[in-house]
Structures are given as structure tokens and as C-alpha cells.
Amino acid sequence: MTHGNLSITSSPLKKVAVCDFVKPTPIGTTWGLGGTCVNVGCIPKKLLHQSALIGKYLDDAFGWNTPDKVTHDWNKMVEKIQEHIKSLNWRYRVRLKDEKVDFINAYASFLDSHNLKTVDKRNKERIITARHIVIAKGSCPRYPSIPLAKEYCITSDDIFSLPHSPGKTLCVGASYIALECAGFLKGLGLEVEVMVHYILLRGFDQQIAELIGKSMKEEGVKFYRGFVPIKIEKVEDGSASEEKPPTLKVTSKHQESGEIREDIYNTVLFAIGRDACTDEIAADKAGIVLNPLNGKVIVDEAERTNVKNIFGIGDVLDGKLELTPVGIQVGIQLSRRMYGGQDSLMDYNNVLKTVYAAIEYGSVGFSKEAAIEIFGADGIEIYHKHFTPLEYTLPKKGDNVGYAKLICIKSLNERVVGLHYFGPNAGEITQGFALGLKLNARKADFDNLEPAAEPEIKKFAQGVVFSKINVNGSDAHPLWKFLKSECPGTLGE
Ligand code: NAP
């Protein structure tokens, strides 16, 4: 049963069926085969980000005679993006057919550990029996418990196919999704505000999270820290035929001071986390243990649940990374273990993360905060560098906007355990360096790299020009001491 992670279907010689069924969002948005990433996640997100970047390139296009007034057409962009997504949906259908995978467009729930009941959109039921079952149900955006939030507001499930420009938008939340949506909407020329619960990008290097906030502020995004919406009211209806968004009044309250704000928006987008949505799959009938706090599926290191023939992959898993490329890799490895005679497990370390905010941020390995907690402040050395990306020089977008940081373990000959890059094309740049970290690269390896063509990458690579950050503080984390004493070799010594 899947919301789109099809990686597990590549199991040669076995009979495989995929159940995939999209339940419409509260405002009725629905999509095709391929799951969140393809339909309402990474793919449209990156294309909208790209559309916003193109607008900026036009502004910065030195030497080109561009018209004084360049306009953006939301509907034209959405049409193009949706065309592309439909072609991907079709490609998945064809691939499943080619690989003789039975595609069942119906919602599956457990009857017991080997039998599932599926119900299609005409309410037609079917019972299917399987030796092995893989839960890849993904997750769905969370709504707050504010009256009318589901009726009047949207989430990332809706934004990419909205039939009108969102107009003035409030993004609630300050992690990946909220900042990425705020970034591309601002880049498309809209008025955008962000309501920050407590901090920006929890779990990420906080120095860079603040740099992202600063750069977005400079682009004109307004941030309201500590506020949460408490009431949503409709002031005026929108009109799909006139491509007009509604008008909403949002009342919000500061969590500490109690200060009340009221403002008017056309769109309110909640990006306050995602839930596993396992409540309707009747996991209990199969005896599967879920985490009672979040409904997520608990698996061991081989992605097996407590029921020996039932596995899980992707965002539905408890305590794993909610990232599509990770879910896909987990599915591929699971199918190889099940049918390919291999036994390798997924390596969750050194996974690349990119935040496609107005300026991109890519990271691999530990944040400074996590590195201090695990290795102790005295155990690490941090090298960092502010730089001006070359493409920002002629358009005069400010000096030292870019930033790079390496976090090294002193006692392991400065093995690099965290790499952070904030600047244009961070996703692609960091992807290459992620391999270096997997291969236990040391600071000296970065110093010895041949300079790349781009000056900022050269600076990044040539760690010698970095200045050290002084880190003061705590003792090493027990985990670090344990790894050093009990598991020699695990840290690449
Ligand atoms: P998230 O990472 O779980 O963060 C939730 C955000 O909402 C946080 O900023 C949190 O603030 C805030 N928040 C929580 N409860 C709130 C409330 N009641 N009112 C207002 N704000 C509230 O959620 P997400 O951004 O929706 O992302 C979901 C998952 O998708 C993530 O795990 C991420 O890995 C994945 N994702 C990945 C990518 C990518 O790879 N580029 C892109 C998008 C999403 P505090 O932290 O201050 O409490």
C-alpha cells in the first residue's frame, strides 16, 4: 500500500501489486500516481523555485535588453507544471505495466497480516492476499485545531495546483515547507508573511537558519516570531472563474506576551508538520505496533515491523528521515534483501538535505549544535567562510551573502562530520560533497582539492581560507565516548 513510493516494486520474478489511492484534500485537491514528492512535493516545489529564480535572473540579466516591466502569470506556470506532473504519472503507470506490476487504484486496509481489503472510488471492494506487505503510505499535512482552518486554509498539498494566484499569503510554520513556499511566492512577486512558532528550521544549523531568515527578510518577507493563529474568518469569497483568491482575516496571538494581531490575507498556508495518517489502515487487525504518539510505523533496522511479513518504507516510519530520496533508497534496498540475495541495510548517516529557500542551503552530516552535543565542544573544530557568490556581484546583491562551514572531529585527524553551504545551487554543490563525507573525508582532503571553476566553490574547497570558529563548552556526549571505546572503526579511525 503506497502513496507513491514505488521503489519497492522493482522486485524481479515476483508477483507484485501496488495499491495507491489519493484522498482529496479538504478543499478538494487530488493528484495521480507517484506520491507526495512527484505530485505535491519536491518536483513542483523545485519547479516553482526555478520559476522564481528565473524572475530574479531577469532582474539581474546584465547585458540583456529586458523589458522594463516583466510580469508573471500564475496560471500559465501552474498549467506547465501540472502538464509535466501528468507526464510523470503516466510514465509510472507505463513502468508498472512493463514490469507486470498490478496497479490497484483503491484504498487498502488490513484484514489480518496477509489479507487486505481495497475500496475503489466507486466503493467496489476487493480482498487481496500477499505473502509480504510493505506499508509506504507517506504522510499528510497537519492542520491546527482552529475552527474553519480546513475549510478556508490550504497546505502544500494544494498550493501547486491552485487555480488562481495565492495573492497576499501567510505561511504558518518556519521549517522546510513554510520557508520554501514563502521563498518562491516572494520570488514570484507576492506579498508574503511567515508566522514562526519558536525558531527557524529546527534541527538545522541555527546560524545558517538565521542567515536564511535574514536573506528572506531582505527580499521583503515579513516574519512574526512567537505568534500563532487563533482565528480565521472569511471576509470575501474568491472566484475560480475570475481567478480571484478569497480574502481572509487572521487573528493571531503571541505565545508569551499574549499580544493580539489581526491581518488580512488572500491565502493562509499551514506548514506545521505532517502526520502519518495510519488511522484508517486498520494496522491493529494485522497486529502491527504503531507509535501511539504519532501513529507512525515502528520498524527495525531492516525496515521490518513487529509482524514478520510486514515492512515499512518512507515517511510513514517512526524515527526515520522524512525525505523522498531516502524512502526510495530504503525501498530499493528492501527489495534487494527480500528477493535479490543481498543483505545491506540503509545508511541513514550523511544524508543530504537541501532547503530551497530564496537562497538555497545544503547540508550533510551534523549541525554545529548536534556536533557539540555528540562530540563535545572541545572535540570539534569548525572552519567557516562568508563569501560573495560571483553571480551576486554585478547585480550588487550584497557582499558576503554566501556562507560555508565545515565541522571536523579534532581527534580523528579533522575528519569532516558536517558540511554546510548557503548560496546559489547549494543542492547540487552539496550533493557532490556528500560523497566525500561518506568516504570519511578529512579537512586536509578539502585543502588539497583542485580549485573548481567557480570561485566560491574554490573557497569552499580550499579550507585554508576558512577561519576557525571557537567553540567553548561541554563534555562529550556519552554516545561519542561509547563509539570511541566500544566500536573502534565505526567513526573511520
Ligand atoms: P516540520 O519540519 O515538522 O516543521 C514544522 C514547523 O511548524 C516548525 O517550524 C514548527 O515550529 C512549526 N509548528 C509546529 N506546530 C505549530 C503550530 N501549532 N503553530 C505554528 N507553527 C507550528 O514540518 P514541515 O516543514 O511541514 O515538513 C514536514 C517534513 O517534510 C519534514 O520532516 C521534512 O523532512 C520534509 N520535507 C523535506 C523537504 C526537502 O527535502 N527539501 C522539503 C519539504 C519537506 P517549531 O520548530 O518552532 O516548533
mmCIF file of N, CA and C in Angstrom, residues 7-12 330-341:
data_model
loop_
_atom_site.group_PDB
_atom_site.id
_atom_site.type_symbol
_atom_site.label_atom_id
_atom_site.label_comp_id
_atom_site.label_asym_id
_atom_site.label_seq_id
_atom_site.Cartn_x
_atom_site.Cartn_y
_atom_site.Cartn_z
ATOM 1 N N SER A 7 9.477 2.393 -5.263
ATOM 2 C CA SER A 7 10.803 1.786 -5.387
ATOM 3 C C SER A 7 10.773 0.299 -5.071
ATOM 4 N N ILE A 8 9.873 -0.095 -4.184
ATOM 5 C CA ILE A 8 9.822 -1.486 -3.746
ATOM 6 C C ILE A 8 9.308 -2.403 -4.852
ATOM 7 N N THR A 9 8.643 -1.844 -5.874
ATOM 8 C CA THR A 9 8.055 -2.691 -6.905
ATOM 9 C C THR A 9 9.083 -3.283 -7.850
ATOM 10 N N SER A 10 10.329 -2.819 -7.757
ATOM 11 C CA SER A 10 11.333 -3.332 -8.695
ATOM 12 C C SER A 10 11.891 -4.660 -8.186
ATOM 13 N N SER A 11 11.019 -5.615 -7.966
ATOM 14 C CA SER A 11 11.444 -6.907 -7.446
ATOM 15 C C SER A 11 11.290 -7.948 -8.543
ATOM 16 N N PRO A 12 12.369 -8.325 -9.208
ATOM 17 C CA PRO A 12 12.262 -9.208 -10.348
ATOM 18 C C PRO A 12 11.638 -10.546 -9.970
ATOM 19 N N VAL A 330 15.552 3.253 0.577
ATOM 20 C CA VAL A 330 15.146 2.220 1.531
ATOM 21 C C VAL A 330 14.348 1.140 0.805
ATOM 22 N N GLY A 331 13.442 1.550 -0.096
ATOM 23 C CA GLY A 331 12.619 0.592 -0.847
ATOM 24 C C GLY A 331 13.470 -0.289 -1.746
ATOM 25 N N ILE A 332 14.445 0.329 -2.425
ATOM 26 C CA ILE A 332 15.315 -0.448 -3.324
ATOM 27 C C ILE A 332 16.084 -1.492 -2.507
ATOM 28 N N GLN A 333 16.624 -1.046 -1.380
ATOM 29 C CA GLN A 333 17.428 -1.990 -0.578
ATOM 30 C C GLN A 333 16.562 -3.093 0.019
ATOM 31 N N LEU A 334 15.352 -2.720 0.413
ATOM 32 C CA LEU A 334 14.459 -3.743 0.980
ATOM 33 C C LEU A 334 14.138 -4.801 -0.084
ATOM 34 N N SER A 335 13.839 -4.360 -1.315
ATOM 35 C CA SER A 335 13.508 -5.356 -2.357
ATOM 36 C C SER A 335 14.725 -6.223 -2.665
ATOM 37 N N ARG A 336 15.932 -5.637 -2.586
ATOM 38 C CA ARG A 336 17.141 -6.445 -2.825
ATOM 39 C C ARG A 336 17.338 -7.480 -1.710
ATOM 40 N N ARG A 337 17.012 -7.060 -0.497
ATOM 41 C CA ARG A 337 17.144 -8.028 0.614
ATOM 42 C C ARG A 337 16.094 -9.129 0.502
ATOM 43 N N MET A 338 14.873 -8.735 0.066
ATOM 44 C CA MET A 338 13.792 -9.721 0.005
ATOM 45 C C MET A 338 13.999 -10.707 -1.139
ATOM 46 N N TYR A 339 14.440 -10.194 -2.302
ATOM 47 C CA TYR A 339 14.477 -11.058 -3.487
ATOM 48 C C TYR A 339 15.812 -11.079 -4.212
ATOM 49 N N GLY A 340 16.730 -10.231 -3.827
ATOM 50 C CA GLY A 340 17.970 -10.142 -4.605
ATOM 51 C C GLY A 340 19.159 -10.800 -3.925
ATOM 52 N N GLY A 341 18.928 -11.449 -2.807
ATOM 53 C CA GLY A 341 20.009 -12.151 -2.120
ATOM 54 C C GLY A 341 21.031 -11.213 -1.492
#
